[in-house]
Backbone as numpy.savetxt, mean C-alpha at the origin, in Angstrom:
# Nx Ny Nz CAx CAy CAz Cx Cy Cz
-22.20 -1.74 -9.28 -22.51 -1.73 -8.14 -22.68 -1.09 -7.26
-23.81 -0.82 -6.43 -23.51 0.35 -5.06 -22.54 0.18 -4.17
-22.13 1.46 -3.75 -21.40 1.43 -2.71 -22.67 0.70 -1.44
-21.45 0.42 -1.00 -21.50 -0.64 0.82 -22.13 0.36 1.70
-23.06 0.39 2.78 -22.84 1.41 3.94 -21.53 0.53 4.52
-20.69 2.09 5.77 -19.56 1.47 5.96 -20.09 0.73 7.34
-18.87 -0.56 7.75 -19.16 -1.31 8.62 -19.71 -0.72 10.15
-19.37 0.47 9.91 -19.76 1.49 11.86 -19.37 2.49 11.20
-20.37 2.76 11.29 -20.92 4.77 11.37 -19.49 5.48 12.14
-18.88 5.07 12.96 -17.82 6.26 14.04 -16.55 5.67 12.91
-16.67 4.52 12.19 -15.24 4.37 11.60 -15.45 5.16 9.84
-16.97 5.43 10.21 -16.25 6.25 8.03 -16.96 7.70 8.89
-17.21 7.50 10.09 -16.89 9.07 10.51 -15.51 9.62 10.71
-14.95 9.04 11.14 -13.27 9.14 11.19 -12.42 9.52 9.89
-12.67 8.52 9.51 -12.63 8.50 8.16 -12.69 9.30 7.13
-13.77 9.78 7.12 -14.45 11.34 6.56 -13.61 12.65 7.52
-13.57 12.43 8.99 -12.99 13.93 9.39 -11.82 13.81 9.16
-10.81 12.67 8.83 -9.68 12.80 8.96 -9.45 13.29 7.34
-10.21 13.00 6.32 -9.49 13.42 4.46 -9.55 14.60 5.05
-10.88 15.75 5.36 -11.56 16.60 5.53 -10.17 16.97 6.14
-9.69 16.45 6.44 -8.12 17.36 7.59 -7.08 17.79 6.56
-6.74 16.10 6.10 -5.60 15.78 4.49 -5.79 16.54 3.95
-7.01 16.97 3.46 -7.28 18.04 2.14 -7.04 19.36 2.14
-7.63 19.73 3.40 -7.48 21.45 3.97 -6.50 21.82 3.86
-4.77 20.80 4.72 -3.43 20.89 4.94 -3.31 21.95 3.51
-2.16 22.73 3.87 -1.65 23.93 3.20 -0.41 23.27 2.58
0.04 23.61 0.92 1.58 22.88 1.03 2.72 24.05 0.69
2.37 24.78 1.67 3.50 25.69 1.36 4.95 25.08 2.54
4.26 24.63 3.83 5.04 24.52 4.60 6.11 23.54 3.93
5.52 22.40 3.19 5.84 21.87 2.90 7.06 22.25 2.07
7.06 23.14 0.69 7.69 23.71 -0.25 8.54 24.45 1.05
8.82 24.79 1.91 9.57 25.52 2.55 10.32 24.79 3.73
10.48 23.46 3.79 10.60 22.62 5.34 11.60 21.79 4.39
12.63 21.07 5.47 14.20 20.23 4.76 13.17 18.95 4.21
13.73 18.31 3.38 13.30 16.60 2.74 12.88 15.97 3.91
11.85 15.11 3.86 11.76 13.95 4.93 12.94 13.23 4.99
12.33 12.73 6.25 14.23 11.54 6.69 13.07 10.20 7.09
14.16 10.01 8.03 13.76 8.57 8.67 13.10 8.90 9.96
12.57 8.33 10.16 11.36 8.28 11.70 13.30 8.23 13.21
13.82 7.45 13.16 14.77 7.51 13.34 15.58 6.15 13.50
16.63 6.85 13.91 17.99 5.87 14.09 18.58 5.58 15.48
18.38 4.24 15.52 19.04 4.11 17.47 17.40 4.07 17.65
16.34 4.04 17.92 15.29 3.94 18.89 15.45 3.51 19.78
14.78 4.09 20.38 14.74 2.56 21.71 14.02 2.04 21.86
12.50 2.18 21.76 11.05 1.96 21.91 11.06 0.98 20.61
9.65 0.10 20.49 9.36 -0.86 19.84 7.93 -0.85 19.11
7.36 0.33 19.61 5.96 0.70 19.25 5.71 1.60 18.97
5.68 2.35 17.24 5.56 3.27 17.23 4.30 3.73 17.35
3.89 5.31 17.49 2.51 5.92 18.44 1.44 6.75 17.27
0.30 6.03 16.14 -0.24 7.08 15.99 -1.10 7.95 16.32
-1.32 8.43 17.68 -2.19 9.14 18.29 -1.98 10.35 17.81
-1.23 10.56 17.46 -0.82 12.09 17.11 -1.50 12.28 15.77
-1.64 14.22 15.61 -2.98 14.12 14.83 -2.76 13.50 12.94
-1.00 13.47 12.44 -0.80 13.07 11.47 -1.03 11.30 11.19
-0.80 10.91 12.39 -0.79 9.36 12.24 -2.59 8.85 11.95
-3.08 9.51 12.71 -4.84 9.59 12.39 -5.38 9.69 11.44
-4.59 11.29 10.78 -5.01 11.02 9.64 -4.65 10.55 8.20
-3.51 9.92 8.41 -3.01 8.86 7.56 -3.50 7.77 7.87
-4.60 7.27 8.61 -4.55 5.84 9.03 -6.40 5.99 8.58
-6.79 7.23 9.02 -7.94 7.78 8.34 -8.01 7.66 6.65
-6.72 8.25 5.93 -6.75 8.20 4.63 -6.72 6.53 4.25
-6.19 5.84 4.78 -6.40 4.62 4.14 -7.81 3.80 4.92
-8.89 4.49 5.41 -9.80 3.69 5.47 -10.97 4.23 4.91
-10.49 4.82 4.39 -11.43 6.11 2.90 -11.26 5.66 2.07
-10.01 5.22 1.42 -9.87 4.37 0.88 -10.14 3.15 0.58
-10.68 2.51 1.23 -11.29 1.27 1.72 -12.45 1.46 1.51
-12.39 2.47 2.04 -14.38 2.88 2.09 -15.15 3.42 0.74
-13.64 3.84 -0.21 -14.34 4.34 -1.34 -14.53 3.21 -2.39
-14.55 1.81 -2.24 -14.47 0.97 -3.60 -15.24 -0.40 -2.81
-15.80 -0.12 -1.49 -17.53 -0.58 -1.22 -17.48 -1.49 -2.33
-18.13 -2.60 -2.67 -19.26 -3.23 -3.51 -18.42 -2.75 -5.04
-17.23 -2.43 -5.45 -16.84 -1.78 -6.47 -15.50 -3.12 -6.90
-15.89 -3.46 -8.33 -14.53 -4.94 -8.84 -13.96 -3.26 -9.49
-12.62 -3.87 -9.68 -11.75 -3.11 -10.21 -11.73 -2.79 -11.50
-13.27 -3.45 -12.34 -13.12 -3.19 -13.91 -14.57 -1.37 -13.58
-14.92 -1.28 -12.85 -16.45 -0.36 -12.44 -15.68 0.65 -13.26
-16.26 1.43 -13.69 -16.16 3.14 -14.50 -16.02 3.62 -13.39
-14.87 4.50 -13.50 -14.44 5.41 -12.44 -14.30 6.98 -13.30
-14.30 8.16 -12.08 -14.64 9.47 -13.25 -13.06 9.65 -13.95
-12.92 10.88 -14.96 -12.10 10.38 -16.29 -10.81 11.12 -15.29
-9.92 10.43 -16.07 -8.66 10.34 -15.13 -7.73 11.85 -15.47
-6.97 12.49 -14.16 -6.83 13.67 -14.63 -5.48 13.58 -14.82
-4.70 15.00 -15.39 -3.14 14.89 -15.52 -2.14 13.67 -14.36
-2.28 13.74 -12.91 -1.91 13.53 -11.93 -2.21 12.30 -12.09
-3.21 11.83 -12.33 -3.50 10.04 -11.90 -2.88 9.49 -12.80
-3.40 10.30 -14.49 -2.16 9.77 -15.88 -1.45 9.33 -15.14
-0.50 10.57 -15.01 1.02 10.55 -15.22 1.69 9.86 -14.31
0.95 9.25 -12.80 1.11 8.17 -12.12 1.02 6.63 -12.31
-0.09 6.71 -13.14 0.00 5.38 -13.98 0.97 5.11 -15.05
1.58 6.36 -15.80 2.51 6.45 -16.84 4.01 5.49 -16.21
4.08 6.66 -15.09 4.98 6.25 -14.30 5.17 4.40 -13.40
4.46 4.00 -13.30 4.11 2.72 -12.77 4.37 1.84 -14.13
3.93 2.71 -15.26 3.88 1.71 -16.47 5.21 1.75 -17.35
5.98 2.98 -16.93 7.38 3.16 -17.53 8.19 2.05 -16.28
8.58 1.82 -14.97 8.78 1.27 -14.09 8.81 -0.51 -14.59
7.53 -0.62 -14.81 7.27 -1.84 -15.24 7.66 -2.34 -16.13
8.18 -2.13 -17.12 9.13 -1.91 -18.47 10.02 -2.47 -18.37
11.07 -1.73 -16.72 12.10 -1.38 -16.91 12.99 -3.43 -16.83
11.79 -3.90 -16.32 12.10 -5.26 -15.44 12.28 -6.21 -16.99
11.53 -6.22 -18.34 12.18 -6.64 -19.59 13.37 -6.69 -20.19
13.97 -4.85 -19.62 15.18 -3.83 -19.70 16.18 -5.15 -18.95
15.95 -5.29 -17.82 17.18 -5.90 -16.63 16.85 -6.41 -16.45
17.20 -8.15 -16.87 16.90 -9.47 -16.96 17.41 -10.20 -15.67
16.87 -10.68 -14.53 17.89 -11.42 -13.86 18.76 -12.21 -13.84
19.94 -12.50 -12.92 21.61 -12.32 -13.25 21.26 -13.75 -12.67
22.29 -14.47 -13.41 22.82 -15.52 -12.59 22.73 -15.89 -11.59
21.84 -17.10 -10.69 21.66 -16.19 -9.28 21.74 -17.71 -8.39
22.39 -17.93 -8.17 22.85 -19.61 -6.45 22.12 -19.09 -5.59
21.59 -17.57 -4.87 20.98 -18.18 -3.20 19.63 -18.23 -3.76
18.27 -18.41 -3.09 17.15 -18.28 -3.09 16.85 -17.01 -3.09
16.88 -15.63 -2.59 16.29 -14.17 -2.48 17.70 -13.41 -3.19
16.96 -12.40 -3.37 17.65 -10.81 -3.86 18.25 -11.19 -5.05
18.40 -11.70 -6.16 18.80 -11.31 -7.46 19.61 -9.89 -7.63
20.91 -10.32 -8.05 21.63 -8.53 -7.75 21.14 -7.79 -8.89
20.34 -8.09 -10.05 20.34 -7.51 -11.58 19.16 -6.36 -10.56
18.17 -6.49 -9.36 17.76 -5.59 -8.83 18.31 -4.92 -8.58
19.42 -4.40 -8.15 20.67 -2.83 -7.89 20.17 -2.39 -9.12
20.12 -2.42 -10.69 20.27 -2.60 -11.76 19.36 -1.79 -12.00
17.76 -2.25 -11.37 16.70 -1.83 -11.92 16.56 -0.53 -10.20
16.85 -0.82 -9.09 17.07 0.77 -8.32 18.10 1.73 -9.13
19.27 1.34 -9.27 19.63 2.24 -9.61 19.07 3.10 -10.87
19.22 2.30 -11.75 18.32 3.34 -12.60 16.77 4.37 -12.24
15.83 3.72 -11.29 14.89 4.45 -10.60 15.77 5.60 -9.58
17.08 5.44 -9.12 17.17 6.68 -8.52 17.52 7.74 -9.38
18.13 7.60 -10.78 18.85 8.18 -11.46 17.58 8.98 -11.97
16.39 8.63 -12.45 15.76 8.71 -13.52 14.50 9.37 -12.21
14.16 9.07 -11.14 12.90 9.24 -10.15 12.46 10.73 -9.86
14.02 11.35 -10.19 13.33 12.99 -10.71 12.59 13.45 -11.61
13.04 13.12 -12.82 12.34 13.04 -13.95 10.80 12.38 -14.03
11.07 11.08 -13.05 9.33 10.36 -13.38 8.58 11.82 -12.14
8.97 12.18 -11.45 8.10 12.84 -10.30 7.58 13.74 -11.34
8.20 14.82 -12.07 7.52 16.31 -12.24 6.36 16.38 -13.11
5.71 15.36 -13.96 4.71 15.07 -14.36 3.44 15.01 -13.87
3.56 14.66 -12.03 2.44 14.30 -11.86 2.29 16.22 -11.10
2.71 16.52 -11.04 2.84 18.35 -9.91 2.50 19.48 -11.57
1.24 19.49 -11.05 0.22 20.08 -12.32 0.37 21.93 -12.03
0.88 21.88 -10.83 0.90 23.31 -10.84 2.43 24.02 -10.78
2.91 25.26 -10.89 4.42 25.46 -11.00 5.12 26.09 -9.83
3.48 26.29 -8.48 3.43 26.57 -7.34 4.00 25.53 -6.69
3.99 24.37 -6.50 4.00 23.32 -6.47 5.85 22.43 -6.46
6.29 22.80 -7.39 7.62 22.21 -8.05 8.09 22.12 -7.19
8.30 23.13 -6.27 9.32 22.68 -5.22 9.08 21.20 -3.72
8.05 21.07 -3.80 7.04 19.98 -3.19 7.72 18.71 -3.54
8.33 18.75 -4.82 9.19 17.19 -5.53 10.21 16.74 -4.85
10.31 18.03 -3.83 11.38 16.90 -3.09 10.90 16.88 -1.59
9.95 16.76 -1.72 10.05 16.41 -0.50 8.46 14.46 -0.46
8.77 14.37 -2.13 8.09 13.40 -2.63 9.31 11.94 -3.14
10.09 12.97 -3.30 11.29 12.16 -4.26 11.58 10.75 -3.16
11.81 11.22 -1.83 12.13 9.99 -0.68 10.70 8.75 -0.55
10.00 9.01 -0.84 9.12 7.97 -0.86 8.77 7.50 -1.63
9.33 8.16 -3.29 9.24 7.16 -3.87 10.06 5.90 -4.22
11.35 6.56 -3.64 12.74 5.88 -3.61 12.72 5.07 -2.81
11.43 4.69 -1.58 11.55 3.96 -0.75 10.54 2.95 -0.52
9.20 3.46 -1.55 8.41 1.77 -1.54 8.51 0.91 -3.17
10.55 0.93 -3.29 10.61 -0.14 -4.22 12.01 -0.57 -3.61
12.24 -0.70 -1.91 13.28 -1.74 -1.15 14.49 -0.62 -1.39
15.68 -1.50 -0.88 16.71 -0.65 -1.13 17.94 -1.45 -1.66
19.07 -0.89 -2.71 19.86 -1.61 -2.48 21.31 -2.79 -1.90
20.98 -2.15 -0.49 21.55 -3.37 -0.24 20.66 -4.64 0.54
19.66 -4.58 1.28 19.10 -5.15 1.23 18.21 -6.93 0.95
17.50 -5.69 -0.84 16.72 -6.30 -1.91 15.53 -7.03 -1.26
15.13 -6.43 -0.55 13.86 -7.23 0.78 12.28 -6.32 0.23
11.24 -6.50 -0.04 10.24 -5.79 0.68 8.91 -6.40 1.22
8.02 -5.23 1.84 7.49 -5.84 2.79 6.36 -4.63 2.99
5.35 -4.72 3.95 4.86 -3.62 4.57 5.09 -2.75 4.95
6.60 -1.95 5.39 6.75 -1.16 5.54 7.11 -0.05 3.93
7.06 -0.75 2.85 7.62 -0.32 1.71 6.18 0.04 0.84
5.32 -1.15 0.73 4.39 -0.59 0.35 3.02 0.99 1.58
3.59 0.75 2.42 2.85 1.99 2.67 3.40 3.14 2.63
4.83 3.01 3.07 5.69 4.32 1.66 4.64 4.47 0.60
4.39 3.84 -0.34 2.95 3.52 -1.41 2.27 4.50 -1.12
1.59 4.11 -0.24 0.25 4.77 0.55 0.78 6.18 0.76
1.63 5.99 1.79 1.89 7.82 2.28 2.58 8.97 0.99
3.44 7.67 -0.18 3.20 9.25 -1.45 1.69 9.05 -2.39
0.92 8.49 -1.91 -0.56 8.72 -2.88 -1.05 9.89 -1.54
-0.88 9.64 -0.45 -1.28 10.43 0.73 -0.23 11.70 0.33
0.82 12.08 0.00 1.50 13.25 0.40 0.59 14.21 -1.45
0.06 13.10 -2.05 -0.36 13.64 -3.09 -1.73 14.78 -3.12
-2.52 13.86 -1.86 -3.47 14.20 -1.10 -3.57 15.60 -0.63
-2.09 15.76 0.35 -1.64 16.81 1.23 -1.71 17.89 0.29
-1.07 17.75 -0.58 -0.36 19.27 -2.07 -2.02 19.26 -2.79
-2.86 18.84 -2.43 -4.71 19.02 -3.66 -3.83 18.60 -4.56
-2.72 17.40 -5.00 -2.91 17.32 -6.01 -4.34 16.01 -6.98
-4.66 15.44 -5.75 -5.32 14.38 -5.73 -7.03 14.53 -5.05
-7.92 14.69 -5.37 -8.58 15.16 -4.71 -9.27 13.49 -4.37
-10.23 13.49 -3.72 -11.14 12.91 -2.38 -11.58 11.98 -3.54
-12.83 12.71 -4.31 -13.62 12.03 -5.56 -12.37 10.94 -6.18
-11.90 11.07 -6.13 -10.80 10.45 -6.92 -10.03 8.83 -6.03
-10.17 8.80 -5.39 -10.09 7.42 -4.05 -10.52 6.73 -4.61
-11.60 6.21 -5.33 -11.89 5.10 -5.81 -10.93 4.56 -7.46
-10.27 5.08 -8.21 -9.34 5.23 -8.96 -8.16 5.40 -8.41
-8.08 6.07 -7.14 -6.48 5.26 -6.36 -6.46 3.86 -6.58
-7.51 3.46 -5.65 -7.45 1.82 -5.55 -7.27 1.40 -6.51
-8.46 1.17 -7.52 -8.73 0.49 -9.03 -7.73 0.33 -10.19
-7.42 1.58 -9.91 -6.67 1.54 -10.93 -4.92 1.69 -10.51
-4.67 2.98 -9.51 -3.36 3.06 -9.49 -2.79 2.27 -8.56
-3.71 1.98 -7.13 -3.06 0.98 -6.55 -2.72 -0.69 -7.29
-3.49 -1.16 -7.37 -3.84 -2.32 -8.53 -2.74 -2.18 -9.50
-2.01 -1.67 -10.18 -1.25 -1.10 -10.98 0.09 -1.31 -10.03
-0.07 -0.88 -9.12 1.21 -0.83 -8.04 1.76 -2.48 -7.65
0.83 -3.07 -7.48 0.91 -4.27 -7.02 1.41 -5.09 -7.94
0.76 -5.18 -8.83 0.83 -5.42 -10.33 2.29 -5.68 -10.65
2.75 -4.12 -10.49 4.27 -4.02 -10.44 5.45 -4.91 -9.47
4.59 -5.09 -8.16 5.39 -5.68 -7.24 5.58 -6.89 -7.50
4.46 -7.63 -7.83 4.42 -9.28 -7.83 5.41 -9.18 -8.94
5.05 -8.81 -10.20 6.52 -9.13 -10.84 8.36 -8.68 -10.29
7.51 -7.37 -9.62 9.19 -7.25 -9.34 9.74 -8.56 -7.88
9.08 -8.77 -7.73 8.93 -9.83 -6.43 9.06 -11.14 -6.41
8.93 -11.64 -8.40 8.64 -12.93 -8.45 10.24 -12.61 -9.66
10.95 -11.59 -10.12 11.67 -11.42 -11.51 12.95 -11.68 -10.43
13.07 -10.68 -9.39 14.28 -10.13 -8.47 14.20 -11.61 -7.50
12.94 -12.09 -7.47 13.46 -13.03 -5.91 13.82 -12.30 -4.32
12.76 -10.89 -4.81 13.21 -10.03 -3.51 12.37 -11.10 -2.13
13.47 -10.53 -1.03 13.26 -11.36 0.51 12.48 -11.36 0.74
11.71 -11.34 1.53 9.94 -10.81 2.34 10.72 -10.66 3.81
10.44 -8.74 3.25 10.91 -8.46 5.15 9.98 -8.65 6.47
10.82 -8.66 7.28 9.95 -8.60 7.88 8.50 -9.82 8.45
9.01 -10.68 7.45 8.00 -11.29 7.38 7.06 -12.57 8.06
6.12 -12.74 8.40 5.40 -13.78 9.42 5.38 -14.63 9.52
5.91 -15.54 8.58 6.12 -16.86 7.77 4.65 -16.87 7.59
4.60 -18.09 8.21 2.99 -18.96 8.30 2.10 -18.09 8.73
2.46 -16.96 10.20 1.48 -15.95 10.86 1.41 -14.67 10.15
1.33 -15.06 9.11 1.12 -13.42 7.92 0.22 -13.85 6.89
-0.34 -12.76 6.98 -1.43 -12.61 5.46 -0.68 -12.97 4.57
0.23 -12.49 4.24 1.21 -12.32 2.93 2.81 -12.43 2.90
3.05 -12.77 2.43 5.22 -12.15 3.06 5.53 -11.23 2.50
4.45 -10.40 1.67 5.17 -8.72 1.21 3.85 -8.08 1.46
2.56 -7.97 1.21 1.69 -7.16 1.54 0.40 -7.13 2.41
-0.45 -6.67 2.45 -1.08 -6.20 3.94 -2.25 -5.45 3.03
-2.28 -4.21 2.43 -2.99 -3.43 1.76 -4.48 -3.52 1.29
-3.66 -4.85 -0.24 -4.62 -5.28 -0.65 -6.12 -6.08 -0.29
-5.67 -6.89 0.81 -6.72 -7.42 2.10 -7.73 -6.12 2.56
-7.11 -5.65 2.46 -7.73 -4.10 3.31 -9.00 -3.58 1.91
-8.32 -3.77 0.86 -9.00 -2.68 -0.24 -9.72 -3.86 -0.18
-9.16 -5.32 -0.94 -9.96 -5.65 -1.20 -11.23 -6.14 -0.35
-11.21 -6.57 0.19 -12.63 -7.16 1.17 -13.19 -5.83 0.90
-12.85 -4.94 1.15 -14.16 -3.81 0.74 -15.26 -4.33 -0.17
-13.97 -4.32 -1.59 -14.66 -4.88 -2.48 -16.24 -5.60 -2.46
-15.94 -7.03 -1.48 -16.89 -7.52 -2.06 -17.31 -7.48 -0.45
-18.08 -6.54 0.67 -18.53 -5.94 1.43 -19.90 -6.11 0.66
-20.60 -6.59 1.51 -22.85 -7.47 0.87 -22.62 -7.91 -1.01
-21.60 -8.90 -0.96 -21.63 -9.19 -2.39 -22.83 -10.53 -2.34
-23.28 -10.95 -3.18 -24.61 -11.45 -2.89 -24.19 -12.88 -2.68
-23.46 -13.25 -3.45 -22.75 -14.78 -3.38 -21.23 -15.32 -2.54
-20.11 -13.98 -3.05 -19.36 -14.72 -2.26 -18.90 -14.10 -0.75
-18.81 -14.86 -0.27 -18.30 -15.26 1.25 -17.12 -15.70 1.55
-16.44 -14.38 2.81 -15.10 -14.71 2.95 -14.89 -16.34 2.69
-16.03 -17.52 2.55 -14.60 -19.27 2.85 -14.71 -19.43 1.68
-15.66 -18.41 0.28 -15.21 -18.64 -0.88 -13.65 -18.22 -1.18
-13.00 -18.08 -0.55 -11.69 -18.45 -1.19 -11.33 -19.91 -1.10
-11.97 -20.40 -0.57 -11.57 -22.19 -1.49 -11.94 -22.50 -2.23
-12.97 -21.94 -2.90 -13.14 -22.27 -3.74 -12.75 -22.07 -5.09
-11.81 -23.38 -5.91 -10.81 -22.99 -6.76 -11.71 -21.66 -8.44
-12.58 -22.41 -8.28 -12.99 -21.69 -9.66 -13.70 -20.54 -9.29
-14.08 -19.90 -8.62 -14.49 -18.51 -7.54 -13.08 -17.69 -8.15
-11.45 -18.05 -7.41 -10.63 -18.04 -7.34 -10.36 -17.58 -8.97
-10.07 -18.69 -9.83 -10.02 -18.40 -11.53 -10.50 -18.01 -11.96
-12.03 -17.58 -11.65 -13.06 -15.98 -12.57 -12.96 -15.13 -11.96
-12.67 -14.84 -11.03 -13.03 -13.62 -10.75 -11.45 -12.53 -9.70
-10.78 -13.37 -9.43 -9.47 -13.02 -9.42 -9.22 -11.04 -9.74
-9.05 -11.61 -10.68 -8.59 -10.49 -11.79 -10.40 -9.00 -11.64
-11.09 -9.55 -10.92 -11.94 -8.59 -10.30 -11.64 -8.34 -8.60
-11.24 -8.60 -8.44 -11.33 -8.29 -6.68 -9.48 -8.83 -6.05
-9.37 -7.36 -5.32 -7.75 -7.58 -5.20 -7.92 -8.65 -3.87
-8.49 -9.01 -2.86 -8.67 -9.99 -1.91 -8.46 -11.58 -2.94
-9.24 -11.73 -3.77 -9.21 -12.91 -3.97 -8.13 -13.36 -5.05
-7.90 -12.34 -5.54 -6.12 -12.22 -6.18 -4.69 -12.34 -5.10
-5.09 -11.92 -3.76 -3.84 -12.20 -2.83 -3.91 -13.95 -2.92
-4.95 -14.15 -2.24 -5.23 -15.35 -1.80 -4.41 -16.71 -3.29
-5.03 -15.97 -4.23 -4.60 -17.06 -5.71 -3.32 -16.94 -5.99
-2.63 -15.69 -5.93 -1.17 -15.70 -5.45 -0.68 -16.51 -4.15
-0.70 -16.63 -3.49 -0.55 -17.45 -1.50 -0.98 -19.04 -2.15
-1.73 -19.49 -3.06 -1.97 -20.51 -3.17 -0.60 -20.89 -4.91
-0.83 -20.03 -5.03 0.40 -20.08 -6.67 1.44 -19.80 -5.72
2.36 -19.92 -5.00 3.97 -19.19 -4.17 4.05 -20.92 -3.55
2.62 -20.63 -2.74 3.12 -21.26 -1.35 2.61 -22.89 -1.94
3.68 -24.01 -1.80 2.73 -25.36 -2.09 2.12 -26.66 -0.62
1.64 -27.37 -0.39 1.08 -27.50 0.21 -0.40 -27.52 0.57
-1.07 -27.96 1.61 -2.06 -27.51 2.53 -2.15 -25.78 2.84
-3.59 -25.34 2.26 -3.54 -24.00 2.69 -3.44 -23.27 4.60
-4.43 -24.72 4.81 -4.34 -24.17 6.46 -3.13 -24.25 6.70
-2.52 -25.02 6.58 -1.25 -24.96 6.92 0.11 -24.08 6.51
0.24 -23.73 5.58 0.76 -22.53 4.90 0.45 -20.78 5.17
-0.91 -21.21 5.42 -1.91 -19.94 5.34 -2.89 -20.19 6.93
-1.93 -19.82 7.65 -3.62 -20.15 8.63 -3.94 -19.55 9.52
-3.29 -17.97 9.43 -4.40 -16.65 9.31 -5.26 -16.59 8.28
-5.20 -16.87 7.08 -5.94 -16.89 6.04 -7.34 -17.63 6.56
-6.77 -18.86 6.82 -7.62 -20.28 6.81 -8.76 -19.29 7.79
-8.42 -18.60 8.89 -9.02 -18.80 10.53 -10.42 -17.92 9.36
-9.02 -16.58 8.66 -10.24 -15.80 8.46 -12.09 -15.90 7.79
-10.84 -17.02 7.29 -12.29 -17.23 6.04 -13.48 -17.95 6.81
-13.64 -18.06 7.90 -14.10 -18.35 8.97 -15.62 -17.55 9.16
-14.72 -15.86 9.47 -15.54 -14.79 9.68 -16.73 -14.38 8.51
-18.39 -14.60 9.46 -19.42 -14.24 8.40 -19.80 -13.54 7.35
-18.89 -12.36 7.66 -18.99 -11.22 6.66 -18.15 -10.72 6.37
-17.86 -10.01 5.36 -16.32 -9.14 4.50 -16.50 -7.96 5.62
-18.00 -7.20 5.61 -17.47 -6.10 6.41 -16.56 -6.28 7.88
-16.99 -7.37 8.89 -16.25 -7.60 9.99 -14.72 -8.16 9.70
-14.70 -8.62 8.10 -13.46 -8.87 7.77 -12.61 -7.83 7.62
-13.40 -6.61 6.92 -12.44 -5.77 6.56 -11.98 -4.71 8.09
-13.37 -4.37 8.95 -12.71 -3.57 10.45 -11.81 -4.60 10.19
-11.34 -5.83 10.72 -10.68 -6.43 11.72 -9.21 -6.09 10.87
-9.06 -6.47 9.27 -7.97 -5.59 8.78 -7.78 -4.22 8.89
-8.90 -3.71 9.01 -7.90 -2.28 9.64 -7.31 -2.17 11.23
-8.02 -2.78 11.66 -6.78 -3.08 13.48 -6.23 -3.47 13.11
-6.49 -4.49 12.06 -4.34 -5.27 12.08 -3.38 -4.56 11.82
-4.13 -3.62 10.91 -3.01 -2.80 9.80 -2.65 -1.65 10.89
-3.01 -1.37 12.11 -2.77 -0.34 12.85 -1.50 -0.74 13.93
-2.59 -2.13 14.45 -1.65 -2.93 15.35 -0.02 -4.00 14.92
-0.35 -3.87 13.43 0.94 -4.96 13.14 1.82 -4.61 12.07
1.35 -2.90 11.21 2.23 -2.41 11.04 2.36 -1.17 11.26
1.24 0.05 11.43 1.56 1.29 11.58 2.42 1.89 13.39
2.13 0.49 13.69 2.58 0.92 15.55 3.82 0.24 15.71
4.49 -0.52 14.55 5.31 -1.34 14.67 6.64 -0.79 14.29
7.87 -0.22 15.70 8.44 0.11 15.48 9.96 -0.40 14.04
9.98 -1.94 14.26 10.27 -2.58 13.66 10.67 -2.13 11.86
9.35 -1.99 11.53 8.16 -1.12 10.56 8.77 -0.04 10.11
7.92 0.90 10.91 7.88 2.10 10.36 9.49 3.34 11.39
10.53 1.76 12.10 12.02 2.98 11.70 12.08 3.76 10.95
11.79 2.86 8.98 12.56 2.88 8.20 11.61 3.85 7.58
10.53 4.79 8.01 9.55 5.46 6.91 10.34 7.18 7.12
9.79 7.44 6.20 10.30 8.66 6.18 9.34 9.89 6.16
9.54 10.88 7.50 8.85 11.51 8.01 8.87 13.23 7.67
8.36 14.36 7.76 8.76 15.42 6.90 7.76 16.17 7.27
7.54 17.07 6.38 6.41 18.52 6.45 5.33 17.89 6.37
5.15 17.01 5.39 3.81 16.30 5.02 3.44 14.84 5.49
3.89 14.88 6.31 4.13 13.60 7.11 4.61 13.52 8.52
4.22 13.95 9.70 4.51 13.97 10.87 4.41 12.94 12.15
5.33 12.18 12.35 4.35 11.45 13.42 5.18 11.26 15.29
4.73 10.26 15.62 5.62 10.20 17.01 5.65 8.94 17.28
6.88 8.35 18.00 6.99 7.33 18.80 7.04 7.05 20.53
6.70 6.01 20.74 6.42 6.08 22.34 7.79 4.69 22.77
8.00 5.25 23.38 8.40 3.99 23.71 7.80 2.68 25.11
8.01 1.39 24.71 6.70 0.52 25.07 8.43 -0.88 25.36
7.98 -1.93 26.04 8.65 -3.11 25.93 7.69 -3.78 24.84
8.42 -4.68 24.41 8.29 -5.84 23.15 6.47 -6.54 24.02
5.45 -6.30 23.03 3.99 -6.93 23.26 4.69 -8.48 23.33
């Protein structure tokens, strides 16, 4: 399939300009600066601002990843994998293998199997060594300290044993940092989505099910998914201009059964239907409402706007996000809306 045209010229231009700004940034400042830290402790306002250049560039990066998979299936060919991408996939494969080595413990509570603390402890111990193969240049080795907090934070923490869109955003930020460092190129974006992000999503689904991770900040029935947001952005982009499948096709079980392995949006809907019982319109009214939107391009543009408003601009989510020389952000104080 060929890539579809962007849903709006202005959004595509914004993504392109943001990517250009990202790719042109030198990594030397990152090497010399302190490690990243959480954006705030006891911050007074509930709304994070992405009006800064870094915020706009990060959102542009997500939009560019989305645009890179317009009309693409997961199995479509990609460029040959270079060392950083291959190492990313090996890292995720290694983390997946640990699940079999650290089985869940007998546990009476609905959420938060304590065996996950053992999995996280192993990650904390081995993370520095796992990062090194990603860095292909000796002069960038000091930047490993800047990447480490993101690696540790996109899998939750040992105290809460939960997972949500903030952790997922840390994974996107990890990829963004690799771009900032010049370790991933813009032409690798389709690979990042259809290979790396898909592998991360599969890993997280296994972790969520095996260790019963508690949804972090879930909107319940008024959310897309108890855990994820980005696969709905990327997945809707994949389906733009599809000849047969429309947003309403999520109600066709045969389509979910036969095509969810190729399209992330369908896979997410299939997962929701698997873990939530009852009438779809009752347990997932937002997804049900979105299925009435006439085109995937409208779904995709709406998802990007929702991600900005409901994830990137929410302090309860972003206050735990780590910031440093590679990603700088700002917060504004306002009343809850």
